Short mmCIF file of C-alpha atoms and ligand atoms in Angstrom, two decimals:
data_model
loop_
_atom_site.label_atom_id
_atom_site.label_comp_id
_atom_site.label_asym_id
_atom_site.label_seq_id
_atom_site.Cartn_x
_atom_site.Cartn_y
_atom_site.Cartn_z
CA MET A 1 28.93 155.20 211.47
CA ALA A 2 30.58 151.99 212.63
CA SER A 3 29.14 149.82 209.88
CA THR A 4 28.28 150.09 206.21
CA CYS A 5 25.32 147.96 206.57
CA LYS A 6 21.99 149.76 205.75
CA TYR A 7 19.63 149.48 208.80
CA GLY A 8 15.85 149.90 208.92
CA THR A 9 13.85 152.50 210.84
CA LEU A 10 12.18 151.58 214.18
CA THR A 11 8.77 152.72 213.36
CA SER A 12 5.94 153.37 215.83
CA GLY A 13 4.47 150.11 214.47
CA LEU A 14 7.59 148.11 215.43
CA ILE A 15 7.57 149.69 218.83
CA ARG A 16 4.01 148.51 219.28
CA SER A 17 4.98 144.94 218.24
CA LEU A 18 7.96 145.06 220.76
CA THR A 19 5.55 146.25 223.44
CA GLU A 20 3.24 143.38 222.73
CA ILE A 21 6.22 140.93 223.18
CA VAL A 22 7.59 142.21 226.42
CA GLY A 23 4.59 144.13 227.98
CA GLU A 24 4.27 147.83 228.52
CA LYS A 25 6.08 147.80 231.81
CA PHE A 26 9.22 146.32 230.23
CA ILE A 27 9.85 148.79 227.36
CA LEU A 28 11.46 152.28 227.51
CA THR A 29 11.08 154.81 224.61
CA GLY A 30 11.65 157.83 226.72
CA GLU A 31 13.15 158.72 230.04
CA GLY A 32 15.31 156.05 231.52
CA ARG A 33 17.12 155.11 228.22
CA GLU A 34 20.13 157.17 229.29
CA ASN A 35 21.03 154.35 231.84
CA TYR A 36 21.53 152.08 228.74
CA ALA A 37 23.54 154.61 226.70
CA ARG A 38 27.10 153.75 227.93
CA ASP A 39 29.07 151.23 230.01
CA GLU A 40 32.02 151.72 232.38
CA ALA A 41 34.62 152.45 229.65
CA PRO A 42 36.55 155.52 230.18
CA HIS A 43 35.67 158.28 227.53
CA SER A 44 32.82 155.96 226.28
CA ILE A 45 30.61 158.22 224.11
CA SER A 46 26.95 157.83 225.10
CA HIS A 47 24.55 156.71 222.52
CA LEU A 48 20.83 156.57 223.30
CA PRO A 49 19.07 153.47 222.19
CA GLU A 50 15.83 154.30 220.47
CA VAL A 51 14.17 151.62 222.57
CA VAL A 52 15.16 149.52 225.63
CA VAL A 53 13.34 146.09 225.95
CA LYS A 54 13.50 143.90 228.84
CA PRO A 55 12.39 140.39 227.94
CA ALA A 56 11.45 137.74 230.51
CA GLY A 57 12.97 134.72 228.69
CA ALA A 58 14.51 133.11 225.60
CA LYS A 59 11.04 132.93 223.83
CA GLU A 60 10.47 136.66 224.03
CA ILE A 61 14.15 137.30 222.82
CA ALA A 62 13.40 134.97 219.96
CA ASP A 63 10.33 137.08 219.03
CA ILE A 64 12.25 140.33 219.34
CA LEU A 65 15.13 139.01 217.18
CA LEU A 66 12.65 137.75 214.49
CA LEU A 67 11.36 141.21 214.22
CA ALA A 68 14.59 143.08 214.43
CA ASN A 69 16.09 140.71 211.76
CA ARG A 70 13.09 141.18 209.45
CA HIS A 71 13.35 145.04 209.59
CA LYS A 72 17.23 145.17 209.96
CA ILE A 73 17.08 147.00 213.31
CA PRO A 74 20.39 146.99 215.34
CA VAL A 75 20.23 145.03 218.69
CA THR A 76 22.73 145.66 221.39
CA PRO A 77 22.59 143.03 224.21
CA ARG A 78 23.25 144.30 227.73
CA GLY A 79 24.05 142.58 230.94
CA ALA A 80 24.93 144.74 233.92
CA GLY A 81 26.77 147.32 231.68
CA THR A 82 30.00 147.01 233.77
CA GLY A 83 32.02 146.26 230.58
CA ILE A 84 34.99 148.52 229.96
CA SER A 85 35.33 148.27 226.12
CA GLY A 86 32.16 149.99 225.02
CA GLY A 87 30.58 146.63 224.23
CA ALA A 88 27.01 147.38 225.57
CA VAL A 89 26.78 150.87 224.04
CA PRO A 90 24.13 150.99 221.35
CA ASP A 91 26.21 152.94 218.96
CA LEU A 92 23.66 152.81 216.08
CA GLY A 93 20.64 153.34 218.30
CA GLY A 94 18.01 150.66 217.72
CA ILE A 95 17.22 148.22 220.41
CA SER A 96 19.08 147.98 223.72
CA LEU A 97 18.15 144.38 224.83
CA SER A 98 18.61 144.18 228.50
CA LEU A 99 18.74 140.78 230.39
CA GLU A 100 18.05 142.45 233.73
CA ARG A 101 14.90 140.46 234.33
CA MET A 102 16.38 137.14 233.53
CA LYS A 103 18.00 136.32 236.89
CA LYS A 104 16.64 132.94 237.85
CA ILE A 105 19.12 130.35 239.11
CA LEU A 106 17.49 127.29 237.53
CA GLU A 107 19.34 124.49 239.07
CA ILE A 108 22.27 123.66 241.42
CA ASP A 109 23.09 120.13 240.64
CA GLU A 110 25.29 118.81 243.63
CA ASP A 111 25.74 115.39 241.97
CA ASN A 112 27.03 116.74 238.67
CA PHE A 113 28.92 119.60 240.32
CA CYS A 114 27.31 122.10 238.00
CA ALA A 115 24.71 125.01 238.10
CA THR A 116 22.38 126.51 235.40
CA ALA A 117 21.18 129.98 235.49
CA GLU A 118 19.61 132.72 233.32
CA ALA A 119 22.20 135.01 231.83
CA GLY A 120 21.12 138.16 233.58
CA VAL A 121 21.92 136.97 237.11
CA SER A 122 24.58 138.85 238.79
CA LEU A 123 27.82 136.99 239.66
CA ASN A 124 27.36 138.04 243.23
CA GLU A 125 23.87 136.46 243.66
CA PHE A 126 25.01 133.43 241.69
CA CYS A 127 28.10 132.76 243.79
CA SER A 128 26.28 133.23 247.16
CA GLU A 129 23.53 130.77 246.03
CA VAL A 130 26.11 128.27 244.93
CA GLU A 131 27.95 128.58 248.34
CA LYS A 132 24.68 127.79 250.24
CA HIS A 133 24.87 124.37 248.48
CA GLY A 134 28.45 123.88 249.77
CA LEU A 135 30.04 124.40 246.34
CA TYR A 136 32.14 127.06 244.82
CA TYR A 137 32.34 129.11 241.46
CA PRO A 138 35.76 130.53 241.59
CA LEU A 139 35.50 133.29 238.90
CA TYR A 140 36.45 136.69 240.35
CA PRO A 141 36.58 139.58 238.01
CA GLY A 142 36.87 142.77 240.09
CA GLU A 143 33.26 143.68 239.42
CA MET A 144 30.86 141.18 241.14
CA ASN A 145 27.78 143.10 239.90
CA SER A 146 28.47 141.92 236.32
CA SER A 147 26.09 139.40 234.95
CA LEU A 148 26.85 135.72 234.32
CA GLY A 149 25.85 136.24 230.57
CA GLY A 150 28.16 139.35 230.31
CA ASN A 151 30.95 137.31 231.78
CA VAL A 152 30.42 134.63 229.09
CA ALA A 153 30.13 137.19 226.36
CA THR A 154 33.44 138.86 227.37
CA ASN A 155 35.12 135.64 228.64
CA ALA A 156 35.87 137.51 231.85
CA GLY A 157 39.02 136.69 233.81
CA GLY A 158 39.94 138.29 237.08
CA MET A 159 42.08 137.74 240.09
CA ARG A 160 41.93 133.96 240.35
CA ALA A 161 42.95 132.95 236.85
CA VAL A 162 46.42 131.58 237.67
CA LYS A 163 44.85 128.64 239.43
CA TYR A 164 41.41 128.38 237.81
CA GLY A 165 41.64 129.96 234.47
CA VAL A 166 38.91 132.17 233.05
CA THR A 167 35.19 132.04 232.27
CA ARG A 168 35.64 129.67 229.34
CA ASN A 169 37.31 127.10 231.46
CA PHE A 170 34.02 126.69 233.50
CA VAL A 171 31.28 126.92 231.01
CA LEU A 172 29.79 123.51 230.13
CA GLY A 173 26.75 124.55 228.09
CA LEU A 174 24.79 127.46 226.89
CA GLU A 175 21.33 128.31 225.51
CA ALA A 176 21.46 131.15 222.91
CA VAL A 177 19.10 132.93 220.55
CA LEU A 178 20.40 133.39 217.01
CA ALA A 179 19.68 136.57 215.00
CA SER A 180 17.17 134.61 213.03
CA GLY A 181 15.06 134.03 216.24
CA GLU A 182 16.07 130.29 216.48
CA ILE A 183 16.91 128.97 219.86
CA ILE A 184 19.93 126.64 220.13
CA ARG A 185 21.50 124.67 222.95
CA SER A 186 25.19 123.87 222.93
CA GLY A 187 27.07 121.63 225.42
CA GLY A 188 25.38 120.42 228.62
CA LYS A 189 25.93 118.95 232.07
CA TYR A 190 28.79 116.83 230.78
CA ILE A 191 32.54 117.35 230.85
CA LYS A 192 33.54 115.64 227.60
CA SER A 193 32.24 116.02 224.11
CA SER A 194 33.66 115.30 220.61
CA THR A 195 30.29 115.92 218.90
CA GLY A 196 30.80 118.42 216.12
CA TYR A 197 32.05 121.96 216.23
CA ASN A 198 32.32 123.45 219.78
CA LEU A 199 29.69 126.26 219.51
CA THR A 200 29.84 126.84 223.17
CA GLN A 201 33.38 127.96 222.96
CA LEU A 202 32.87 130.02 219.96
CA LEU A 203 30.03 131.96 221.50
CA ILE A 204 32.12 132.57 224.69
CA GLY A 205 33.94 135.88 224.15
CA SER A 206 31.83 136.72 221.13
CA GLU A 207 30.65 139.94 222.88
CA GLY A 208 27.02 139.82 221.73
CA THR A 209 27.96 139.77 218.03
CA LEU A 210 26.98 136.20 217.18
CA ALA A 211 23.93 135.44 219.45
CA ILE A 212 22.18 136.34 222.61
CA ILE A 213 23.14 134.03 225.45
CA THR A 214 20.12 133.25 227.62
CA GLU A 215 21.10 130.47 229.85
CA VAL A 216 24.47 129.34 231.17
CA THR A 217 25.58 125.98 232.72
CA VAL A 218 28.90 126.12 234.63
CA LYS A 219 30.94 123.59 236.49
CA LEU A 220 31.32 124.00 240.20
CA ILE A 221 34.02 122.88 242.54
CA ILE A 222 34.51 122.01 246.27
CA PRO A 223 35.29 125.31 248.12
CA PRO A 224 38.82 125.78 249.47
CA GLY A 225 39.34 125.47 253.21
CA SER A 226 40.73 128.89 253.64
CA ARG A 227 41.93 131.88 251.62
CA GLU A 228 44.99 133.79 252.68
CA LEU A 229 47.07 136.71 251.30
CA LEU A 230 50.69 137.78 251.31
CA LEU A 231 51.65 141.33 250.54
CA VAL A 232 55.31 141.59 249.42
CA PRO A 233 57.10 144.84 248.94
CA PHE A 234 60.19 145.19 246.63
CA ARG A 235 62.60 147.98 245.93
CA THR A 236 61.88 148.05 242.17
CA LEU A 237 59.13 146.91 239.98
CA SER A 238 61.26 144.71 237.86
CA GLU A 239 62.41 142.72 241.00
CA ALA A 240 58.69 142.34 241.92
CA ILE A 241 57.72 141.09 238.47
CA GLY A 242 60.99 139.12 238.11
CA CYS A 243 60.10 137.15 241.34
CA VAL A 244 56.81 135.82 239.68
CA PRO A 245 58.47 133.00 237.65
CA ALA A 246 60.34 131.86 240.70
CA ILE A 247 56.99 131.69 242.68
CA LEU A 248 55.36 129.68 239.95
CA LYS A 249 58.17 127.17 239.92
CA GLU A 250 57.45 126.10 243.45
CA ASN A 251 55.03 123.18 243.92
CA ILE A 252 52.38 125.68 245.22
CA LEU A 253 49.87 127.12 242.84
CA PRO A 254 48.66 130.64 243.92
CA VAL A 255 45.16 131.42 243.04
CA GLY A 256 46.43 134.87 241.77
CA ILE A 257 49.50 137.09 241.88
CA GLU A 258 48.86 140.80 241.39
CA PHE A 259 51.42 143.43 241.05
CA MET A 260 51.13 147.14 241.69
CA GLU A 261 53.18 150.19 242.12
CA GLN A 262 53.43 152.73 244.95
CA ASP A 263 51.68 155.48 242.91
CA ILE A 264 48.39 153.55 242.71
CA PHE A 265 48.47 152.78 246.37
CA GLN A 266 49.02 156.45 247.14
CA MET A 267 45.91 157.40 244.82
CA VAL A 268 43.78 154.98 246.72
CA GLU A 269 44.94 156.44 250.06
CA GLU A 270 44.30 159.98 248.87
CA GLN A 271 40.82 159.14 247.67
CA SER A 272 39.59 156.70 250.36
CA ASN A 273 39.98 156.15 254.12
CA LYS A 274 41.95 152.92 253.40
CA ARG A 275 45.51 152.56 254.76
CA ILE A 276 48.07 150.36 253.09
CA PRO A 277 50.27 148.08 255.37
CA LEU A 278 54.04 148.26 254.71
CA GLN A 279 53.79 151.61 252.94
CA GLY A 280 56.56 153.32 251.17
CA TYR A 281 57.99 150.80 248.82
CA PRO A 282 58.16 151.29 245.06
CA ALA A 283 56.45 148.06 244.05
CA TYR A 284 54.47 145.09 245.53
CA LEU A 285 53.13 141.65 244.82
CA LEU A 286 49.79 140.57 246.35
CA ILE A 287 49.88 136.69 246.48
CA MET A 288 46.45 134.94 246.93
CA LEU A 289 46.63 131.42 248.31
CA GLU A 290 44.02 128.81 249.14
CA SER A 291 44.85 125.89 251.51
CA GLU A 292 42.93 123.22 253.38
CA GLY A 293 43.87 124.61 256.72
CA ILE A 294 46.20 126.82 258.68
CA GLU A 295 49.01 124.31 258.80
CA GLU A 296 48.99 123.93 255.06
CA PHE A 297 48.87 127.60 254.71
CA HIS A 298 51.93 128.05 257.14
CA THR A 299 54.04 125.60 254.96
CA GLN A 300 52.95 127.54 251.80
CA ALA A 301 53.66 130.97 253.38
CA GLU A 302 57.13 129.78 254.69
CA CYS A 303 58.12 128.54 251.25
CA LEU A 304 56.97 131.63 249.34
CA THR A 305 58.41 134.01 251.80
CA SER A 306 61.82 132.40 251.37
CA VAL A 307 61.34 132.43 247.46
CA CYS A 308 60.43 136.11 247.64
CA LEU A 309 63.22 137.12 250.07
CA LYS A 310 65.73 135.35 247.84
CA ASN A 311 64.45 137.29 244.80
CA GLY A 312 64.62 140.82 246.18
CA ALA A 313 61.58 141.20 248.45
CA VAL A 314 62.12 143.50 251.47
CA ASP A 315 59.60 141.92 253.75
CA VAL A 316 56.43 139.87 253.71
CA PHE A 317 53.13 140.91 255.41
CA VAL A 318 50.54 138.36 256.22
CA PRO A 319 47.10 139.91 257.26
CA ASP A 320 45.99 137.90 260.31
CA SER A 321 42.32 138.68 260.44
CA GLN A 322 39.37 138.58 258.09
CA ARG A 323 39.14 142.39 258.31
CA ALA A 324 42.81 142.86 257.41
CA LYS A 325 42.40 140.55 254.48
CA ARG A 326 39.20 142.28 253.27
CA ASN A 327 41.02 145.60 253.69
CA LEU A 328 43.69 144.46 251.24
CA LEU A 329 41.26 143.09 248.57
CA ASP A 330 39.08 146.39 248.98
CA ILE A 331 42.16 148.40 248.16
CA ARG A 332 42.79 146.24 245.06
CA GLU A 333 39.18 146.49 243.93
CA LYS A 334 39.42 150.20 244.26
CA PHE A 335 42.19 150.63 241.64
CA TYR A 336 39.97 151.01 238.68
CA PRO A 337 37.48 153.58 240.06
CA THR A 338 40.45 155.50 241.64
CA ILE A 339 42.27 155.77 238.24
CA GLN A 340 38.95 156.66 236.67
CA ARG A 341 38.69 159.61 239.03
CA SER A 342 42.37 160.66 238.32
CA GLY A 343 42.17 161.61 234.77
CA MET A 344 42.10 158.14 233.11
CA LEU A 345 42.63 158.67 229.37
CA ASP A 346 42.29 155.04 228.26
CA ILE A 347 42.59 151.50 229.41
CA ALA A 348 44.55 148.63 227.93
CA ASP A 349 44.61 144.98 229.19
CA VAL A 350 47.46 143.64 227.16
CA VAL A 351 48.42 140.04 227.85
CA VAL A 352 51.90 138.72 227.21
CA PRO A 353 53.73 135.38 228.02
CA ARG A 354 54.44 135.45 231.82
CA SER A 355 58.16 135.31 231.10
CA GLN A 356 57.96 138.54 229.21
CA ILE A 357 56.07 140.73 231.70
CA ALA A 358 59.22 142.31 233.19
CA LEU A 359 60.41 143.24 229.59
CA PHE A 360 56.96 144.44 228.63
CA VAL A 361 56.71 146.72 231.72
CA GLU A 362 60.06 148.16 230.86
CA LYS A 363 58.90 149.00 227.31
CA VAL A 364 55.72 150.47 228.80
CA LYS A 365 57.92 152.92 230.89
CA GLU A 366 59.98 153.73 227.82
CA ILE A 367 56.90 154.40 225.89
CA SER A 368 55.37 156.51 228.63
CA GLN A 369 58.52 158.59 228.75
CA ARG A 370 58.64 158.97 225.00
CA PHE A 371 55.06 160.26 224.91
CA GLY A 372 55.35 162.30 228.00
CA ILE A 373 52.22 160.77 229.24
CA LYS A 374 52.14 159.01 232.71
CA VAL A 375 51.03 155.27 232.41
CA VAL A 376 49.76 153.56 235.55
CA ALA A 377 50.41 149.76 235.34
CA TYR A 378 49.08 147.10 237.65
CA GLY A 379 47.42 143.72 237.17
CA HIS A 380 47.45 140.00 236.99
CA ALA A 381 51.30 139.27 237.06
CA GLY A 382 50.62 135.50 237.52
CA ASP A 383 48.82 135.15 234.22
CA GLY A 384 50.57 137.90 232.16
CA ASN A 385 47.65 140.29 231.90
CA ILE A 386 48.64 143.79 232.56
CA HIS A 387 46.29 146.79 233.05
CA LEU A 388 47.62 149.97 231.65
CA HIS A 389 46.03 153.43 232.07
CA PRO A 390 47.48 156.54 230.58
CA ILE A 391 46.48 159.40 232.77
CA GLY A 392 46.56 163.18 232.14
CA SER A 393 44.48 166.15 231.13
CA GLN A 394 42.08 166.22 228.23
CA LYS A 395 44.52 167.91 226.04
CA GLU A 396 46.58 164.80 226.17
CA TYR A 397 43.84 162.63 225.13
CA PRO A 398 44.43 162.72 221.26
CA ARG A 399 48.06 161.98 221.77
CA SER A 400 47.29 159.03 224.10
CA LYS A 401 45.72 157.26 221.10
CA ASP A 402 49.09 156.98 219.49
CA LEU A 403 50.66 155.82 222.88
CA MET A 404 48.04 153.03 222.97
CA VAL A 405 49.11 151.87 219.48
CA ALA A 406 52.59 151.73 220.78
CA LEU A 407 51.62 149.75 223.81
CA TYR A 408 49.76 147.20 221.89
CA LYS A 409 52.63 146.86 219.39
CA ALA A 410 55.06 146.33 222.23
CA GLY A 411 52.84 143.57 223.78
CA ILE A 412 52.27 141.84 220.43
CA SER A 413 56.08 141.92 219.54
CA LEU A 414 56.65 139.98 222.78
CA GLY A 415 54.21 137.26 221.73
CA GLY A 416 51.17 138.75 223.50
CA THR A 417 47.81 140.13 222.33
CA ILE A 418 45.52 143.03 222.78
CA SER A 419 43.05 141.97 225.41
CA GLY A 420 43.37 139.37 228.01
CA GLU A 421 39.79 139.75 229.56
CA HIS A 422 38.01 142.93 228.78
CA GLY A 423 37.15 142.24 225.15
CA LEU A 424 37.39 144.51 222.17
CA GLY A 425 34.01 146.07 222.24
CA LYS A 426 33.83 149.24 220.13
CA ASP A 427 36.89 150.85 221.77
CA LYS A 428 39.48 148.30 221.03
CA LYS A 429 38.11 146.95 217.71
CA LYS A 430 40.29 149.25 215.75
CA TYR A 431 43.44 147.55 217.15
CA LEU A 432 42.54 144.04 216.09
CA PRO A 433 44.28 144.07 212.79
CA LEU A 434 47.62 144.67 214.81
CA ALA A 435 47.03 141.22 216.23
CA ALA A 436 45.20 139.27 213.61
CA SER A 437 46.34 138.63 209.92
CA PRO A 438 44.04 139.58 207.00
CA GLU A 439 43.15 135.90 206.59
CA LYS A 440 42.06 135.45 210.17
CA LEU A 441 40.07 138.75 209.98
CA ALA A 442 38.27 137.51 206.84
CA LEU A 443 37.47 134.18 208.59
CA MET A 444 36.06 135.97 211.57
CA SER A 445 34.03 138.25 209.26
CA ARG A 446 32.60 135.10 207.49
CA ILE A 447 31.69 133.48 210.86
CA LYS A 448 29.95 136.76 211.91
CA VAL A 449 27.94 136.67 208.63
CA ALA A 450 27.01 132.96 208.99
CA PHE A 451 25.58 133.75 212.41
CA ASP A 452 24.12 137.09 211.67
CA PRO A 453 23.68 137.76 207.90
CA ASN A 454 21.97 141.21 208.39
CA ARG A 455 24.45 142.13 210.95
CA ILE A 456 21.84 143.33 213.43
CA LEU A 457 23.66 141.92 216.58
CA ASN A 458 25.86 144.43 218.30
CA PRO A 459 27.04 146.15 215.06
CA GLY A 460 30.29 147.95 215.23
CA LYS A 461 31.76 145.81 217.85
CA VAL A 462 34.68 143.32 217.71
CA ILE A 463 34.84 143.37 213.91
CA ASP A 464 33.34 145.32 211.08
C1 FAD B 501 35.66 148.14 238.65
C2 FAD B 501 35.67 147.08 237.52
C3 FAD B 501 36.56 146.07 237.62
C4 FAD B 501 36.54 145.06 236.62
N1 FAD B 501 37.41 144.01 236.67
C5 FAD B 501 37.42 143.10 235.80
C6 FAD B 501 38.35 141.95 235.84
O1 FAD B 501 39.08 141.85 236.81
N2 FAD B 501 38.17 141.02 234.94
C7 FAD B 501 37.34 141.02 233.93
O2 FAD B 501 37.43 140.14 233.05
N3 FAD B 501 36.51 142.13 233.70
C8 FAD B 501 36.54 143.14 234.71
N4 FAD B 501 35.70 144.14 234.51
C9 FAD B 501 34.95 144.26 233.33
C10 FAD B 501 33.43 143.71 233.33
O3 FAD B 501 32.90 143.59 234.65
C11 FAD B 501 33.34 142.41 232.63
O4 FAD B 501 33.77 142.55 231.27
C12 FAD B 501 32.00 141.68 232.70
O5 FAD B 501 32.16 140.46 232.25
C13 FAD B 501 30.93 142.45 231.97
O6 FAD B 501 29.66 141.88 232.34
P1 FAD B 501 28.30 142.80 232.20
O7 FAD B 501 27.24 141.90 232.69
O8 FAD B 501 28.39 144.06 232.94
O9 FAD B 501 28.24 143.01 230.66
P2 FAD B 501 27.91 144.31 229.80
O10 FAD B 501 28.92 145.36 230.13
O11 FAD B 501 26.50 144.51 229.95
O12 FAD B 501 28.32 143.70 228.34
C14 FAD B 501 29.53 143.30 227.92
C15 FAD B 501 29.52 142.79 226.56
O13 FAD B 501 28.83 141.47 226.58
C16 FAD B 501 27.62 141.61 225.73
N5 FAD B 501 26.57 140.90 226.47
C17 FAD B 501 26.20 141.12 227.74
N6 FAD B 501 25.30 140.14 228.12
C18 FAD B 501 25.12 139.38 227.10
C19 FAD B 501 24.32 138.15 226.71
N7 FAD B 501 23.52 137.78 227.61
N8 FAD B 501 24.32 137.59 225.40
C20 FAD B 501 25.22 138.12 224.53
N9 FAD B 501 25.98 139.20 224.70
C21 FAD B 501 26.02 139.75 226.02
C22 FAD B 501 27.41 143.09 225.60
O14 FAD B 501 26.69 143.30 224.38
C23 FAD B 501 28.79 143.67 225.54
O15 FAD B 501 29.38 143.51 224.22
C24 FAD B 501 35.66 145.17 235.49
C25 FAD B 501 34.79 146.25 235.40
C26 FAD B 501 34.68 147.23 236.39
C27 FAD B 501 33.87 148.24 236.32
#
């Protein structure tokens, strides 16, 4: 059991009350609950919720929480279930609170460059609606089916963080329901505020442990003129990663810089009909650029080509059609599912200062050799966030746990921390004491209890 709190029993009387709140069509107590028992985390152990409720809005959520709080029933919020830390898994049974019906885009405010939507809307739907208004929401975590609320709850990052930052850099305001059933609003359609504690920022990344996010206001920007890619092969991974600081010193800010090794490309080729251009090199950088037009792009490409070639690149490939660009992005988006099918034992998304990436990756290789377990590494070289996957057979699984500790310790020793964007959920919660002092952990516990004295919200996640 993940928590020492004593929880109540979900009686048939309580189920009847929940049914009255959401309506019979929107509650599951039998078949169908298995779809809410896990997320996309590798080796995530399924836990069936006793009941799944699908409220239509904040008021219904408030009524559900009022009831759950009174009877001490665990509540696990759920967006699209694409999380990879076991955050939406209802470990203690209880209520899985799905936001799947709350998908309305409430306003796209062209004058204030912002949009407000219900938390259950998918990032895909949200971005296409925003684009219809000639505006742009640049967040691009690899999984566009994730929900806006899930992105806020995990502080999702993705492949455009070098230029734009992560979800917290775009959220202006939130509506949220507290464990007590009270509905609060924090922030709004304004850019500045020095008005008390910033609860918006506290709720971002809280992984459903402090409140249920029901509505999100984010800032929007003018869309870029064009998006281009450069694929740059290197003879060694350390040359590829070592080139990143040189790129960032130029007066061109790429949207993202991803690094990858040959083995992951080979895995994608074996498992799909995708073919990688410029095959056969040990390591690559994929540089994503935005420009106002083709002339600006040529200037950027010329400058970065020269920087890369001076820093060990063998060649530079510029896909010249939308199809070729989409092919490269598709390949990148396939990394996670491909590794998942290749015996993924775990996943880490350690973040280190950018200047330490090369050293960190060297340490990863050393640890991988020491444990005799292959570790596939790729990720956001431009922002220091490295995805690491030990792969192997089931018999290596217990040993891979010690390897994970070694990887986290290595990242922390270089000034980094445990998770750059996936969150701790239940799977990485145990590593938090490696990165946070007892004083900091105690303060986090006090914040949790201030928001949720009965610890009904997502128990067993982030912190006990
Ligand atoms: C192939 C693949 C690629 C991915 N790539 C990236 C990437 O590049 N960058 C990245 O950051 N992530 C990535 N992810 C992880 C995932 O998509 C993100 O964590 C995403 O933000 C989760 O959103 P979700 O709606 O699926 O949330 P869920 O998985 O449903 O929930 C995630 C957490 O948020 C809580 N939660 C969800 N909704 C709410 C709410 N409304 N209020 C309060 N708490 C809530 C849940 O309880 C849980 O703790 C990837 C996942 C996959 C499968």
